[in-house]
C-alpha positions as a printed NumPy array, in Angstrom:
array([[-46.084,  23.625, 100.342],
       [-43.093,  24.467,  98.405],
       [-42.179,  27.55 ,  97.131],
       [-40.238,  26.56 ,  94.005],
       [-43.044,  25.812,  92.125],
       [-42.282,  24.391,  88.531],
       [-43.562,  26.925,  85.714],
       [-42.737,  24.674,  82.63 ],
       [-43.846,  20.465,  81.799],
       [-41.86 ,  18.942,  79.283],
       [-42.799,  15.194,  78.052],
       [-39.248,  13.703,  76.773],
       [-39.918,  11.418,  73.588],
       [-37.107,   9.486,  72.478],
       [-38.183,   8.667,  69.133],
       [-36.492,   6.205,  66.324],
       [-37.629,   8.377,  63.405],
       [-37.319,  11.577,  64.651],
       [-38.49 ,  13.157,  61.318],
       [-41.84 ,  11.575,  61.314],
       [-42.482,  12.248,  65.211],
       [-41.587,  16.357,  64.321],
       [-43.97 ,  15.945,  61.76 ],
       [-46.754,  14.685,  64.016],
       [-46.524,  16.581,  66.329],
       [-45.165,  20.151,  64.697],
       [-46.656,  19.902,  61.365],
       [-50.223,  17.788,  62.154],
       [-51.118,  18.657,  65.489],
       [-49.574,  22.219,  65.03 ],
       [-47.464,  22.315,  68.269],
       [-45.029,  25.58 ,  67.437],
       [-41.361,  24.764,  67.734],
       [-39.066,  27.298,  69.8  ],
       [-35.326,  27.062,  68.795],
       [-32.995,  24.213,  70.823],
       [-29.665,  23.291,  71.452],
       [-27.843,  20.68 ,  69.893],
       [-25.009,  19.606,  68.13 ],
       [-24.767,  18.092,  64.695],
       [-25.479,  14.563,  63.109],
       [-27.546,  12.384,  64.541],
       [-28.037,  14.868,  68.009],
       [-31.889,  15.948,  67.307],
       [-33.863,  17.81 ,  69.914],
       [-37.166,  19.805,  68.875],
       [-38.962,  21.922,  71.742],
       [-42.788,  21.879,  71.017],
       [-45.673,  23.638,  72.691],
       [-48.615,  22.348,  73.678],
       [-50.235,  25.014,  75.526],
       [-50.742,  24.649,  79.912],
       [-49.419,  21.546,  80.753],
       [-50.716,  19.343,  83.635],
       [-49.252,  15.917,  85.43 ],
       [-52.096,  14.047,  85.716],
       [-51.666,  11.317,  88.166],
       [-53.548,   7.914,  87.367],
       [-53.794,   4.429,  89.973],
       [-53.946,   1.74 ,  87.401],
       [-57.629,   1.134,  87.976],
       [-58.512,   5.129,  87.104],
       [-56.128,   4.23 ,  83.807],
       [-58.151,   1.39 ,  83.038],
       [-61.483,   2.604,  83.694],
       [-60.591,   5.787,  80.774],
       [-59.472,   2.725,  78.855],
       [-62.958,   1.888,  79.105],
       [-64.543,   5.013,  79.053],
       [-62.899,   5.973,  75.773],
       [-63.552,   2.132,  74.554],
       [-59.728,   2.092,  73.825],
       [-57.065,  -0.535,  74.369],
       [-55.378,  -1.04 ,  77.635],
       [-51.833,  -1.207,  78.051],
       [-50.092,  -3.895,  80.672],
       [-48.175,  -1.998,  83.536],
       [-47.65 ,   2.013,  84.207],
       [-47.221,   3.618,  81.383],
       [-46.861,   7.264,  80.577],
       [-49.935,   8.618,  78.031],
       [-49.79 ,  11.951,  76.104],
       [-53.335,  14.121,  76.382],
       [-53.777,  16.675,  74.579],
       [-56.563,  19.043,  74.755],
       [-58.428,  20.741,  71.191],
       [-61.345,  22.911,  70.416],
       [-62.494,  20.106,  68.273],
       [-61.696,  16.44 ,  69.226],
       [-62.966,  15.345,  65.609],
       [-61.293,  17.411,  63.603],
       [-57.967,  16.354,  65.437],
       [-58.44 ,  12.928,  64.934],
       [-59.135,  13.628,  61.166],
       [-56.168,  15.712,  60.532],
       [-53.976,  12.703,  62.602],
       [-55.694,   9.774,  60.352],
       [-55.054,  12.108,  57.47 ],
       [-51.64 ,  11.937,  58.002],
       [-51.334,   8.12 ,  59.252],
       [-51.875,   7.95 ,  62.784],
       [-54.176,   4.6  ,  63.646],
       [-57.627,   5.307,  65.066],
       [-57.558,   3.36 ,  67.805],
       [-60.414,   4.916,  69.682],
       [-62.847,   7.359,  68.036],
       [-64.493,  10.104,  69.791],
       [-66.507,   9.315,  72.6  ],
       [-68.547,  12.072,  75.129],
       [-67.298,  10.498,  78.632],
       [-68.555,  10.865,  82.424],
       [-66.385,  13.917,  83.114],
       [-67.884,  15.83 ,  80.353],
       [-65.102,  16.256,  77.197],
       [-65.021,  14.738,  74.413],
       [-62.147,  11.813,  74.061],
       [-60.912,   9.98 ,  71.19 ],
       [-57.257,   7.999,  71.489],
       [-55.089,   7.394,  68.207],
       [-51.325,   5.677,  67.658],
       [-49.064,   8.263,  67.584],
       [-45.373,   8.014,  65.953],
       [-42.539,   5.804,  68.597],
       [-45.853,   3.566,  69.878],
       [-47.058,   7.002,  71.955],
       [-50.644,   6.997,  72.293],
       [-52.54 ,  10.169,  72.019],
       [-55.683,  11.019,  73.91 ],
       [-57.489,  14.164,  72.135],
       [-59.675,  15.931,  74.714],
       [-62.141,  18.736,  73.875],
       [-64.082,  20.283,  77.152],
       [-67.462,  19.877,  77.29 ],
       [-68.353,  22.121,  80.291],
       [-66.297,  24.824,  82.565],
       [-64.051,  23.691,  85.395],
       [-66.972,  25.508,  87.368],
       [-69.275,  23.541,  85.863],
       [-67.654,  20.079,  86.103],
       [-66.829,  20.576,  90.149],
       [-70.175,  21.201,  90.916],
       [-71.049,  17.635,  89.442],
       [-71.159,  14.494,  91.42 ],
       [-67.443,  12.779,  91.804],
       [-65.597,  15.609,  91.065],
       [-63.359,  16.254,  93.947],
       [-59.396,  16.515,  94.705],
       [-58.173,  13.44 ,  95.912],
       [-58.054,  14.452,  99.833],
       [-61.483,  15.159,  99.893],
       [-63.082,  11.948,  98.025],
       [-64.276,   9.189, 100.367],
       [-62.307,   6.247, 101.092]])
């Protein structure tokens, strides 16, 4: 195991309309913004904080079986998705319609014990709300919870 263990998780958007993706994500999902370097014009960079951050890995049949899950849309190939987790799944959802995000999966209680719903963010990002059900205690002493070098094969 290494020692140099990463303390910080940054997502890299490149966006089209940067204005409405700081909006989104600053100013709807209230993300706070620390102050970044750049240089003038068209250079835009805007460091926003989501709380802990986690790199979830996915095969493509665990993506497609939360596709199902969350009765969302699947995408075609790997893809990178944006999860975020909220005290209150609807009320993020509402506040993202409110301010035009597309519904494109409303919120559903899953297997693993949150509550998911999936809407079209800004630059084609989709965005996975997540509000936990249970405790991490809770959930591992649950049927199919595991790491991945203890479940069966």
């Amino acid at each position: 195991m290494t020692t140099n263990t990463p303390s910080q998780l940054r997502l890299i958007i490149e966006t089209d309309d940067f204005d409405e993706a700081l909006r989104f994500y600053r100013d709807v999902l209230g993300m706070p913004e620390q102050p970044a370097f750049a240089t003038e014009g068209e250079d835009r960079v805007a460091i926003l904080h989501a709380g802990t951050a986690s790199l979830e890995l996915a095969s493509p049949a665990h993506a497609r079986a939360i596709d199902e899950v969350e009765n969302a849309p699947s995408t075609q190939g790997p893809t990178l998705r944006i999860a975020l987790e909220v005290p209150d799944t609807a009320q993020a959802v509402a506040a993202s319609e409110e301010h035009g995000a597309a519904l494109l999966a409303p919120p559903t209680r899953t297997p693993f014990r949150t509550l998911n719903a999936r809407v079209q963010g800004p630059s084609g990002w989709q965005v996975t709300f997540f509000q936990e059900l249970e405790t991490l205690e809770e959930r591992t002493a649950r049927e199919g919870f595991a790491t991945d070098d203890e479940r069966p094969r």
